[in-house]
XYZ file of N, CA, C and O in Angstrom:
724
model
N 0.856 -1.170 0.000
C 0.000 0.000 0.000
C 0.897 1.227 0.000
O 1.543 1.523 1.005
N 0.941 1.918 -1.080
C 1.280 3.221 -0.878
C 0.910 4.246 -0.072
O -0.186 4.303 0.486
N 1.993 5.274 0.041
C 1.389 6.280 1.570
C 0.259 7.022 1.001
O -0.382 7.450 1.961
N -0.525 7.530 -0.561
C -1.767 7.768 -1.290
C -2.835 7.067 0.036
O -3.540 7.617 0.882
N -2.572 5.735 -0.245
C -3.921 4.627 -0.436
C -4.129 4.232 1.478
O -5.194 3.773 1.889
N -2.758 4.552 2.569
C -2.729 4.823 4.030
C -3.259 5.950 4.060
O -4.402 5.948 4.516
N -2.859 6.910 3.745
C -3.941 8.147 4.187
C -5.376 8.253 3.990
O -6.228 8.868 4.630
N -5.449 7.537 2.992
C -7.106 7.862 2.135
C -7.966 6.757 3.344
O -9.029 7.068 3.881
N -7.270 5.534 3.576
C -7.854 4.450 4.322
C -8.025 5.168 5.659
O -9.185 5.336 6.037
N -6.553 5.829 6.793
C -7.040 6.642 7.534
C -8.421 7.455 7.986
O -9.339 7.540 8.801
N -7.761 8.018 6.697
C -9.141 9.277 7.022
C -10.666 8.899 7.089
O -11.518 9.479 7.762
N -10.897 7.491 6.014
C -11.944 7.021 5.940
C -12.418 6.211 7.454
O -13.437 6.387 8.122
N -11.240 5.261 7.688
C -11.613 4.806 9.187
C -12.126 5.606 10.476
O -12.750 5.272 11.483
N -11.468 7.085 9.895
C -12.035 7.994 11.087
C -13.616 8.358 11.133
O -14.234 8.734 12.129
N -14.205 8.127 9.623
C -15.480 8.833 9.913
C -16.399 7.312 9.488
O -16.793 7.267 8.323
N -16.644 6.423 10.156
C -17.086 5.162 10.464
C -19.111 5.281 9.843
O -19.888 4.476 9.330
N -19.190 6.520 10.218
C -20.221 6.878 10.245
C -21.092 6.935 8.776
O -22.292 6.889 8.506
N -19.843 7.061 7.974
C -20.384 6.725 6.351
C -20.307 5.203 5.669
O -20.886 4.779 4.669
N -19.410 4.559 6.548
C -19.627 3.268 6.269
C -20.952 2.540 5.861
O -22.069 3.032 6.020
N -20.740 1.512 5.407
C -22.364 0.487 4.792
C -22.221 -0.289 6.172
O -21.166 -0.257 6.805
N -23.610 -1.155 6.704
C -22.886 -2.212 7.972
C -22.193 -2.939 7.324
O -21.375 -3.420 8.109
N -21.965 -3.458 5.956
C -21.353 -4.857 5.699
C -20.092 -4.387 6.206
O -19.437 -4.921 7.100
N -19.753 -3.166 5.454
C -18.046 -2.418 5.886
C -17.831 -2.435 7.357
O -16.859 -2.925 7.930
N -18.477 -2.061 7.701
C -18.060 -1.979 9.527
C -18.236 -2.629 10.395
O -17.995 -2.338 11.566
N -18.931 -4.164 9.771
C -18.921 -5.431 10.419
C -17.904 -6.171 9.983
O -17.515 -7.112 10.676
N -17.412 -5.928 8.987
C -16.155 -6.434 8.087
C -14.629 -6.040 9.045
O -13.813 -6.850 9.485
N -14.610 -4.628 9.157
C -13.856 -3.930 10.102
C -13.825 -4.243 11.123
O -12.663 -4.277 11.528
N -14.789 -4.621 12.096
C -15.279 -5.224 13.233
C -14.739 -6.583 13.533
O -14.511 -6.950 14.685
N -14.475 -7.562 12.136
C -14.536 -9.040 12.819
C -12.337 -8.875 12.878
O -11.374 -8.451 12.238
N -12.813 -9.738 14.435
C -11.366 -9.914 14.083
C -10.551 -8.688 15.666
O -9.726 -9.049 16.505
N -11.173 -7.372 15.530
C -10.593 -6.504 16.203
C -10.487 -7.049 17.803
O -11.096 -7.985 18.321
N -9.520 -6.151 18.381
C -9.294 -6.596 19.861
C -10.148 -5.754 20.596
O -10.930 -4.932 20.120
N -9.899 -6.077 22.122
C -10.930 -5.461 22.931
C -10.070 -4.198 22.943
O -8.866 -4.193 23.200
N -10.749 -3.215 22.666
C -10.056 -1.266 22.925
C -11.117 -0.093 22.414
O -12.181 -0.553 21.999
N -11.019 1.002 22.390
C -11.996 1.854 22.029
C -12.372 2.044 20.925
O -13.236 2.899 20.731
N -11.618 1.002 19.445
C -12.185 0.923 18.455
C -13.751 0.257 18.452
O -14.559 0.650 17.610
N -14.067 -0.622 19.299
C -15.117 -1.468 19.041
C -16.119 -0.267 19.962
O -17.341 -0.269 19.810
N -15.549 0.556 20.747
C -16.605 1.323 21.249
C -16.990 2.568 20.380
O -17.832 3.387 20.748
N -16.468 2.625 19.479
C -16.838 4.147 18.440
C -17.778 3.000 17.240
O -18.537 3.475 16.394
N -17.567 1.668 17.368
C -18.004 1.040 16.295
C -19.608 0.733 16.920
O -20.561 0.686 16.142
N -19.794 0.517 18.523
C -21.022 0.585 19.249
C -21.645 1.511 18.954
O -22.832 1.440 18.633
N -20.859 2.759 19.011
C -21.807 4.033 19.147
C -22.002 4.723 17.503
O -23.072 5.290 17.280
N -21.208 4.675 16.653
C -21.599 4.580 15.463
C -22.696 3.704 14.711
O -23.312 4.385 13.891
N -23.064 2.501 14.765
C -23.357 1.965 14.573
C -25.239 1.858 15.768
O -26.303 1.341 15.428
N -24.992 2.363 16.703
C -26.053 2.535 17.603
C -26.865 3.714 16.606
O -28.020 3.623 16.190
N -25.891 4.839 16.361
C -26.384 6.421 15.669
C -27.157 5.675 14.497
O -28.282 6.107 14.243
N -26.750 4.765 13.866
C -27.799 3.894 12.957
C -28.899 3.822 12.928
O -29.741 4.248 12.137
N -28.964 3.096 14.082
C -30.136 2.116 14.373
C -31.090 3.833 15.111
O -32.280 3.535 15.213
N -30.943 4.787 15.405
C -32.141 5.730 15.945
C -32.340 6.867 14.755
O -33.397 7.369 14.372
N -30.794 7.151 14.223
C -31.742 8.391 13.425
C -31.969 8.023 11.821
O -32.456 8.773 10.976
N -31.534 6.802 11.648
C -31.344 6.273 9.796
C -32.941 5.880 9.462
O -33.786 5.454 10.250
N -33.056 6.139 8.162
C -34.336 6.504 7.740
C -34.287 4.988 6.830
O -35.261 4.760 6.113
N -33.250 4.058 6.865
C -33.506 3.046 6.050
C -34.063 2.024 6.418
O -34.665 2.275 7.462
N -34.228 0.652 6.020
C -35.783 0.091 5.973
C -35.116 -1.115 7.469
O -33.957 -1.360 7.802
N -36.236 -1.537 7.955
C -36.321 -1.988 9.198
C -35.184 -3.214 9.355
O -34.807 -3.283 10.525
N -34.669 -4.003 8.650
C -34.083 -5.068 8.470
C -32.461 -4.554 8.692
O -31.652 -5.143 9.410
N -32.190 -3.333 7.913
C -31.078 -2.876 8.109
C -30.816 -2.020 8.986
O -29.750 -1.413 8.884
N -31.477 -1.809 9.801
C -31.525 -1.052 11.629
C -31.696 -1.770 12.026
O -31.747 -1.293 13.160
N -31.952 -3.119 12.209
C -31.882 -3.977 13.137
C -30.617 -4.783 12.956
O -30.257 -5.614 13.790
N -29.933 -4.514 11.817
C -28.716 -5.251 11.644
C -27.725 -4.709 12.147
O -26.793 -5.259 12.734
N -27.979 -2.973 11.817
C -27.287 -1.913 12.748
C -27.056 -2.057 14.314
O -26.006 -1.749 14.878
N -28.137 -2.546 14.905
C -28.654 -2.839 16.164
C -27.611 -4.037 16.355
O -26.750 -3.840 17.213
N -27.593 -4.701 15.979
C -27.075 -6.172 16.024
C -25.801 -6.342 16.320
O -25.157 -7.057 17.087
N -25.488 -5.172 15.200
C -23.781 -4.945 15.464
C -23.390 -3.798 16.429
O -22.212 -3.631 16.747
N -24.622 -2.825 16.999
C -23.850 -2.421 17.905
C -23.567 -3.196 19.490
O -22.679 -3.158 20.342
N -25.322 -4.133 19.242
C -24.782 -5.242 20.617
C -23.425 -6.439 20.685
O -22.894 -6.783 21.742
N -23.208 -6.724 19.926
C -21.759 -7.501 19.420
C -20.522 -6.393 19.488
O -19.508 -7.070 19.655
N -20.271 -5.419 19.450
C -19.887 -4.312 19.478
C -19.717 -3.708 21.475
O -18.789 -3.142 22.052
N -20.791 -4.084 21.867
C -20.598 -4.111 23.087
C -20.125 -4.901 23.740
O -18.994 -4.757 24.204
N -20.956 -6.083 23.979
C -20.341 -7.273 24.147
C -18.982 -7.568 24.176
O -18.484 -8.235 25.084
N -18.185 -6.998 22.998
C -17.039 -7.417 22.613
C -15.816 -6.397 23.270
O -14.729 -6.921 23.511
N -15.944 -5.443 23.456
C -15.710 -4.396 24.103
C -15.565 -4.766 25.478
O -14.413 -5.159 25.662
N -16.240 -4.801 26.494
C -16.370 -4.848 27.811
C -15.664 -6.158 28.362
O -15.696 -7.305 27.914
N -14.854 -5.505 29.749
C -14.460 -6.784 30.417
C -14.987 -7.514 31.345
O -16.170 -7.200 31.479
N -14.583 -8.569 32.245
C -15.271 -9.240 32.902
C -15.518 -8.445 34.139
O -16.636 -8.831 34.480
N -15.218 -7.774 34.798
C -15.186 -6.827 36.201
C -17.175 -6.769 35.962
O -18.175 -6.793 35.244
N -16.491 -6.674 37.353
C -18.497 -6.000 37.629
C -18.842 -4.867 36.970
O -19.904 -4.793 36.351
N -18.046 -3.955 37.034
C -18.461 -2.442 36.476
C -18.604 -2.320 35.164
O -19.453 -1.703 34.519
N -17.707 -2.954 34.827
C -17.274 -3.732 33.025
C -19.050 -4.012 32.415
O -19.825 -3.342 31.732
N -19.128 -5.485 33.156
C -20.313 -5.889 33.236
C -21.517 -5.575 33.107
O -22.229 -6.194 32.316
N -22.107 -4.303 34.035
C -23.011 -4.000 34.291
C -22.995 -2.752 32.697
O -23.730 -2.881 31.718
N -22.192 -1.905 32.852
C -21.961 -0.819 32.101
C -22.263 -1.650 30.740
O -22.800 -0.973 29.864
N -21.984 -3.119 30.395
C -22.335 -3.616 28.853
C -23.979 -3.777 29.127
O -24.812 -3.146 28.475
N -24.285 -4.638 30.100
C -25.332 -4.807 30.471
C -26.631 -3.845 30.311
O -27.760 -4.179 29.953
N -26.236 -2.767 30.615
C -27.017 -1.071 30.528
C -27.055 -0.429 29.729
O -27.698 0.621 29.755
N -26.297 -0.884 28.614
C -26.274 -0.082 26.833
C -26.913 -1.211 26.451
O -27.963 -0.787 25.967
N -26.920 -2.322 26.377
C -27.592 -3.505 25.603
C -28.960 -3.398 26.467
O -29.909 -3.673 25.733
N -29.363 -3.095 27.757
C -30.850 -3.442 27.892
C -31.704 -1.880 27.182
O -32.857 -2.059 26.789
N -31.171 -0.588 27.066
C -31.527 0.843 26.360
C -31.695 -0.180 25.469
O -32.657 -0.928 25.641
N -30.851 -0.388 24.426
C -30.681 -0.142 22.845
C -31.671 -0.993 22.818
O -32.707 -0.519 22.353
N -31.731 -2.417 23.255
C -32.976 -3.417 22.876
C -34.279 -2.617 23.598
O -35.387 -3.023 23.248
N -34.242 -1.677 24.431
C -35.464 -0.981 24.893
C -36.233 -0.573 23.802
O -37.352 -0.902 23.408
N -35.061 0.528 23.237
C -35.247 1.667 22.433
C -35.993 1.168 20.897
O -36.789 1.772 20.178
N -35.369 -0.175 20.759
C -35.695 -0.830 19.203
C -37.346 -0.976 19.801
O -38.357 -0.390 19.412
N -37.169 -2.019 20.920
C -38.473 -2.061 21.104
C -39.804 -1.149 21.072
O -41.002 -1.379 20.913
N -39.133 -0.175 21.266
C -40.143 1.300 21.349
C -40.377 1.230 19.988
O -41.382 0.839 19.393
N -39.265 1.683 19.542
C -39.581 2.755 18.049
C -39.544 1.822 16.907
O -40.134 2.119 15.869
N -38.785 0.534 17.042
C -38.704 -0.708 15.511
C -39.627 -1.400 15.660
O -40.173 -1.835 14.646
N -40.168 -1.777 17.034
C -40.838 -2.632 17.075
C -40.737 -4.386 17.028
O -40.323 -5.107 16.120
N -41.312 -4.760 18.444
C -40.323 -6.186 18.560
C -41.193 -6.855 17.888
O -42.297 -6.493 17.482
N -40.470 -8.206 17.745
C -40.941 -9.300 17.003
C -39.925 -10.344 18.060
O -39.325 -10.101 19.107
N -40.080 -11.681 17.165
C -39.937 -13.198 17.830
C -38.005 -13.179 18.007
O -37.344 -13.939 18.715
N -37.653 -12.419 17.400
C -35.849 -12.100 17.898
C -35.887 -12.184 19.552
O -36.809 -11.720 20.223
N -34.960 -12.720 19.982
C -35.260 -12.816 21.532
C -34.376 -10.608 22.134
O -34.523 -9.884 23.119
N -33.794 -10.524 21.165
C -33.132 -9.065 21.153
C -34.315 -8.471 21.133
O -33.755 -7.505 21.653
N -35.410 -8.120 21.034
C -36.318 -7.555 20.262
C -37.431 -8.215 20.787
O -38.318 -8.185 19.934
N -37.771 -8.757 21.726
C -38.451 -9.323 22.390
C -38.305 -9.061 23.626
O -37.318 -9.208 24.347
N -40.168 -8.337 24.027
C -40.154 -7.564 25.360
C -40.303 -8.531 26.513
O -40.320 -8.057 27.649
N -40.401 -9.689 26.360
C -40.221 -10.820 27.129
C -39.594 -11.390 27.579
O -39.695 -11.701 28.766
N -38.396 -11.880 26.567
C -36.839 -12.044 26.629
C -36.331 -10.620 27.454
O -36.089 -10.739 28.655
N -36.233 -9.786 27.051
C -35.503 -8.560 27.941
C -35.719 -8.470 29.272
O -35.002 -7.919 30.108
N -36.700 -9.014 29.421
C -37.531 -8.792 30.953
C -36.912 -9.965 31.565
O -36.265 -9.622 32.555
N -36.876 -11.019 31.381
C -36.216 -12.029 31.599
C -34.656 -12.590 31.919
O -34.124 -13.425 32.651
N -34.157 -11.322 30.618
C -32.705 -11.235 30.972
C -32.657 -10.233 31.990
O -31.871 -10.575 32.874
N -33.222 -9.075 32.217
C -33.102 -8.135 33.185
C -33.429 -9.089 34.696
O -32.561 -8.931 35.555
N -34.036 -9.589 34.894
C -34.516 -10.098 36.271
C -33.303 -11.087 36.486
O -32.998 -11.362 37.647
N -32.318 -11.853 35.033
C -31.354 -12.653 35.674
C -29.862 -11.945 35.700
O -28.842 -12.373 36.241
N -30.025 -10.905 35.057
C -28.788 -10.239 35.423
C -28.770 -9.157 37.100
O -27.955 -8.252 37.279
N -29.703 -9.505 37.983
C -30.043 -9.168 39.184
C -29.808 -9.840 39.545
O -30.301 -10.821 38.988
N -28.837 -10.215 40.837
C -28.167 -11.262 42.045
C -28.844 -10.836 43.459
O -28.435 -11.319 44.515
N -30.194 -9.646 43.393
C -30.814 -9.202 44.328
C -32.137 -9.536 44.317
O -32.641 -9.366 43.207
N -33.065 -10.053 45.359
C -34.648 -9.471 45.057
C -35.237 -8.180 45.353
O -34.904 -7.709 46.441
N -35.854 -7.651 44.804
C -36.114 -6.389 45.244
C -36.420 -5.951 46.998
O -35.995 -4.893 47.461
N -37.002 -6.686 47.603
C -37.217 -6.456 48.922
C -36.074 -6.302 49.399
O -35.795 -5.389 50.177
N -35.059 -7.398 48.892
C -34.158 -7.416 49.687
C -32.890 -6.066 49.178
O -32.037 -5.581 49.921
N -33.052 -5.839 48.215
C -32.729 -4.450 47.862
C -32.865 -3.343 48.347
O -31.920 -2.670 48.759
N -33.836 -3.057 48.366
C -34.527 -1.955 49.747
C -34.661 -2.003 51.088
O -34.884 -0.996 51.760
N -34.511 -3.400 51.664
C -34.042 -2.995 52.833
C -32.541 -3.130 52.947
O -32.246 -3.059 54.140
N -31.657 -3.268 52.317
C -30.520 -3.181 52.480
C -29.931 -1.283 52.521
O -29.136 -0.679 53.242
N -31.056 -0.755 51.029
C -30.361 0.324 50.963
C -31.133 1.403 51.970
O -31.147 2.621 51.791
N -31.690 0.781 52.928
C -32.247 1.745 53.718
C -31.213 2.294 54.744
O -31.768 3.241 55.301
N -30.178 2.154 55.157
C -28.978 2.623 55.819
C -28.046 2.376 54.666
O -27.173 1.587 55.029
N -27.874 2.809 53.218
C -26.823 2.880 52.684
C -25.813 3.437 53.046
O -24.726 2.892 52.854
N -25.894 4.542 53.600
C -24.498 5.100 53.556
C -23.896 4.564 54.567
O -22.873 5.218 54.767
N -24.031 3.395 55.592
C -23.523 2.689 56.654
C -22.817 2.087 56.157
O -21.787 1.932 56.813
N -22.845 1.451 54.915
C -22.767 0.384 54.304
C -20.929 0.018 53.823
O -20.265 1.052 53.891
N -20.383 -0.803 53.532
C -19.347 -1.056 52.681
C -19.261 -0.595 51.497
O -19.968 -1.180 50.677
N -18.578 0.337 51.082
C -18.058 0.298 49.569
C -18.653 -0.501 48.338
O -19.068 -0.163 47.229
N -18.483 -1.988 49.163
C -19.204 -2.924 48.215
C -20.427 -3.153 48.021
O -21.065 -3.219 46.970
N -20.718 -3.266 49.031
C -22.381 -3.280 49.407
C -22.970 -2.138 48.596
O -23.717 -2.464 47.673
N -22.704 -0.623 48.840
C -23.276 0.387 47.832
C -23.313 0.056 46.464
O -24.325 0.283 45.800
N -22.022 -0.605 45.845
C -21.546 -0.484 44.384
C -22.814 -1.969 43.955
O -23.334 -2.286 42.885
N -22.883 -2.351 44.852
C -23.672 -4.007 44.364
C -25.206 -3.150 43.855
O -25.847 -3.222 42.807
N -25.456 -2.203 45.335
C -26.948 -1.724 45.208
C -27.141 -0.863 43.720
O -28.015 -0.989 42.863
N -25.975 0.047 43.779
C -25.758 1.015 42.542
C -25.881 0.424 40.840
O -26.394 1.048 39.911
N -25.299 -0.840 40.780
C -25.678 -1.636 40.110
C -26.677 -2.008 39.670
O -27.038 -1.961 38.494
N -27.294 -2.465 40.676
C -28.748 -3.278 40.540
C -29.750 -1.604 40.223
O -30.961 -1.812 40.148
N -29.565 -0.946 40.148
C -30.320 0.679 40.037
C -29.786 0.838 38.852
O -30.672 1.332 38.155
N -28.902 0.707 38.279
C -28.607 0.955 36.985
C -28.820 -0.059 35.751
O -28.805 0.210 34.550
N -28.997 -1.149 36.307
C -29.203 -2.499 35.540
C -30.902 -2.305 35.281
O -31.393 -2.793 34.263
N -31.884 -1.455 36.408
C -33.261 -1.104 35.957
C -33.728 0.072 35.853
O -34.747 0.618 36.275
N -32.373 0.581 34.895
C -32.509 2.063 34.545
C -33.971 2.087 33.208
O -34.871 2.914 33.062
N -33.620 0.645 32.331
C -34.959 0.812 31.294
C -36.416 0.261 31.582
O -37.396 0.105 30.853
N -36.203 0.050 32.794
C -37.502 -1.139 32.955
C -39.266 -0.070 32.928
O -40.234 -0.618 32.401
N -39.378 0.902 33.333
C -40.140 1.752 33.360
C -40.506 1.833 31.655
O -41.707 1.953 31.415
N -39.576 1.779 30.460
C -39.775 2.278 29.311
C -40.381 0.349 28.958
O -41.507 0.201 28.483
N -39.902 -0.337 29.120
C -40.222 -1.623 28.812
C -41.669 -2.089 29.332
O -42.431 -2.726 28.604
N -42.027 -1.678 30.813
C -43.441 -2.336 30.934
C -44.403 -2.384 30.601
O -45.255 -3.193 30.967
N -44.585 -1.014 29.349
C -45.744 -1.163 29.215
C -45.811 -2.401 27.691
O -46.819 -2.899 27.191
N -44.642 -2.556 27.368
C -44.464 -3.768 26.443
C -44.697 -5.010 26.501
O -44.757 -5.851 25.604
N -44.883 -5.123 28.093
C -44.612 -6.660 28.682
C -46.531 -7.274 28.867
O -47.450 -6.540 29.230
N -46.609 -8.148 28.647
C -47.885 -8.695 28.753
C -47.980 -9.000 30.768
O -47.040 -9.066 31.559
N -48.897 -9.075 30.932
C -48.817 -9.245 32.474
C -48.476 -10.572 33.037
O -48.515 -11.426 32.151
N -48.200 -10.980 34.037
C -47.204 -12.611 34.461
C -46.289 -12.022 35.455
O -46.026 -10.824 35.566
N -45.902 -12.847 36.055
C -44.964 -12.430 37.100
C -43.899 -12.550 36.672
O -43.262 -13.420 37.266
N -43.121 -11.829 35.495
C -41.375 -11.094 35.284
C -42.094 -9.680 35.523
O -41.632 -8.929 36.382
N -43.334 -9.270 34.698
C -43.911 -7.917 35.055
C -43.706 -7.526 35.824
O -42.889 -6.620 35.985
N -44.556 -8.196 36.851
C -44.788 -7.993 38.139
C -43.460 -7.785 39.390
O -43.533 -7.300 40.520
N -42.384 -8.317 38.712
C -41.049 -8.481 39.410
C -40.700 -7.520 39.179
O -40.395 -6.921 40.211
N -40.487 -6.710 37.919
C -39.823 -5.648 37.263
C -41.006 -4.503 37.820
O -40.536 -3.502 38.360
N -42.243 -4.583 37.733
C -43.002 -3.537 38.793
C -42.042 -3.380 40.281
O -41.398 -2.382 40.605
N -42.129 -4.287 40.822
C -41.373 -4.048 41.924
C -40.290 -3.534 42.057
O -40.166 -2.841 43.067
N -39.043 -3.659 41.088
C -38.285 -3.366 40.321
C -38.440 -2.060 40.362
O -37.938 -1.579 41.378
N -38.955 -1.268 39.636
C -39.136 -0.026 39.045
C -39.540 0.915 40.711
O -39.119 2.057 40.894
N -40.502 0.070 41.894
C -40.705 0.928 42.787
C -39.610 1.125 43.922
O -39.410 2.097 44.650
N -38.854 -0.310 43.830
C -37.325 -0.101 45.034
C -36.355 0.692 43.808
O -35.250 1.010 44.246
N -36.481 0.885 43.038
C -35.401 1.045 42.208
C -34.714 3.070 42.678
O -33.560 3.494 42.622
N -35.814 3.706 43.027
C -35.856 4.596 43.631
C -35.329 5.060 44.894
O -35.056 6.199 45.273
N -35.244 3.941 45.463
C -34.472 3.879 47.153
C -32.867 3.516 46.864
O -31.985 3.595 47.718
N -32.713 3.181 45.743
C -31.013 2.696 45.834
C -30.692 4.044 45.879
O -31.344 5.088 45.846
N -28.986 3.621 46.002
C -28.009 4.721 46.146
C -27.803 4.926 44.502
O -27.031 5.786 44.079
């Protein structure tokens, strides 16, 4: 490659944003975990809300920005949760405005489901823990802080959810969710 055909490639890698998905899933396979795959999340997220093209290819957009996350984030709790909390929005958000179908991504059932198992708390027991938070350990806060941020979308999701007890969990959900730290 001539230094022409490095610069031109440069400059193009910088603005991701004109890419096709095939290109930037192409770009994507293969890369290591670093802040490339996070400009490729959030590029690729900018897709999926303001692109005017047809439903199949915003959801593919979608697809690759959750793989994009996923791929990105490490194992740490904070790591964790922080992938956890862009992937339960973005599948919120599709759900709102794309509209779900039988994809378990895209499915207000599945989400509800994964949200209640990515919780290591029950809600009761959530709230009375964080009722003397600031007594608390370091850890103990960051666990509660978590679990408050992990049902940062659940309010935008219920009215999606047919009634059954994940609803009903995530109701509860949504009313301790207010008492965390």
């Amino acid at each position: 490659m001539d230094v022409d055909q490095g610069d031109q490639m440069q400059k193009s890698i910088t603005n991701l944003s004109s890419w096709s998905v095939e290109d930037v899933e192409a770009h994507m396979a293969g890369l290591p975990r670093g802040q490339e795959l996070e400009r490729i999340r959030v590029v690729a997220q900018s897709h999926v809300n303001r692109s005017l093209e047809p439903r199949e290819v915003r959801l593919r957009w979608a697809k690759l920005s959750l793989a994009a996350n996923k791929q990105f984030h490490g194992d740490e709790p904070w790591s964790q949760t922080r992938m956890r909390c862009q992937e339960f929005r973005l599948r919120t958000w599709v759900i709102e405005h794309i509209g779900p179908d039988a994809d378990p991504d895209w499915n207000p059932d599945a989400l509800a489901e994964d949200t209640i198992a990515a919780l290591s708390l029950q809600p009761g027991q959530a709230e009375a823990t964080a009722a003397n938070w600031r007594e608390l350990p370091i850890e103990q806060i960051g666990v509660l802080r978590r679990h408050k941020n992990l049902t940062g979308h659940i309010d935008r999701l219920m009215p999606s959810l047919r009634p059954g007890p994940i609803k009903d969990q995530l109701a509860a959900w949504a009313s301790v969710r207010a008492h965390l730290p």
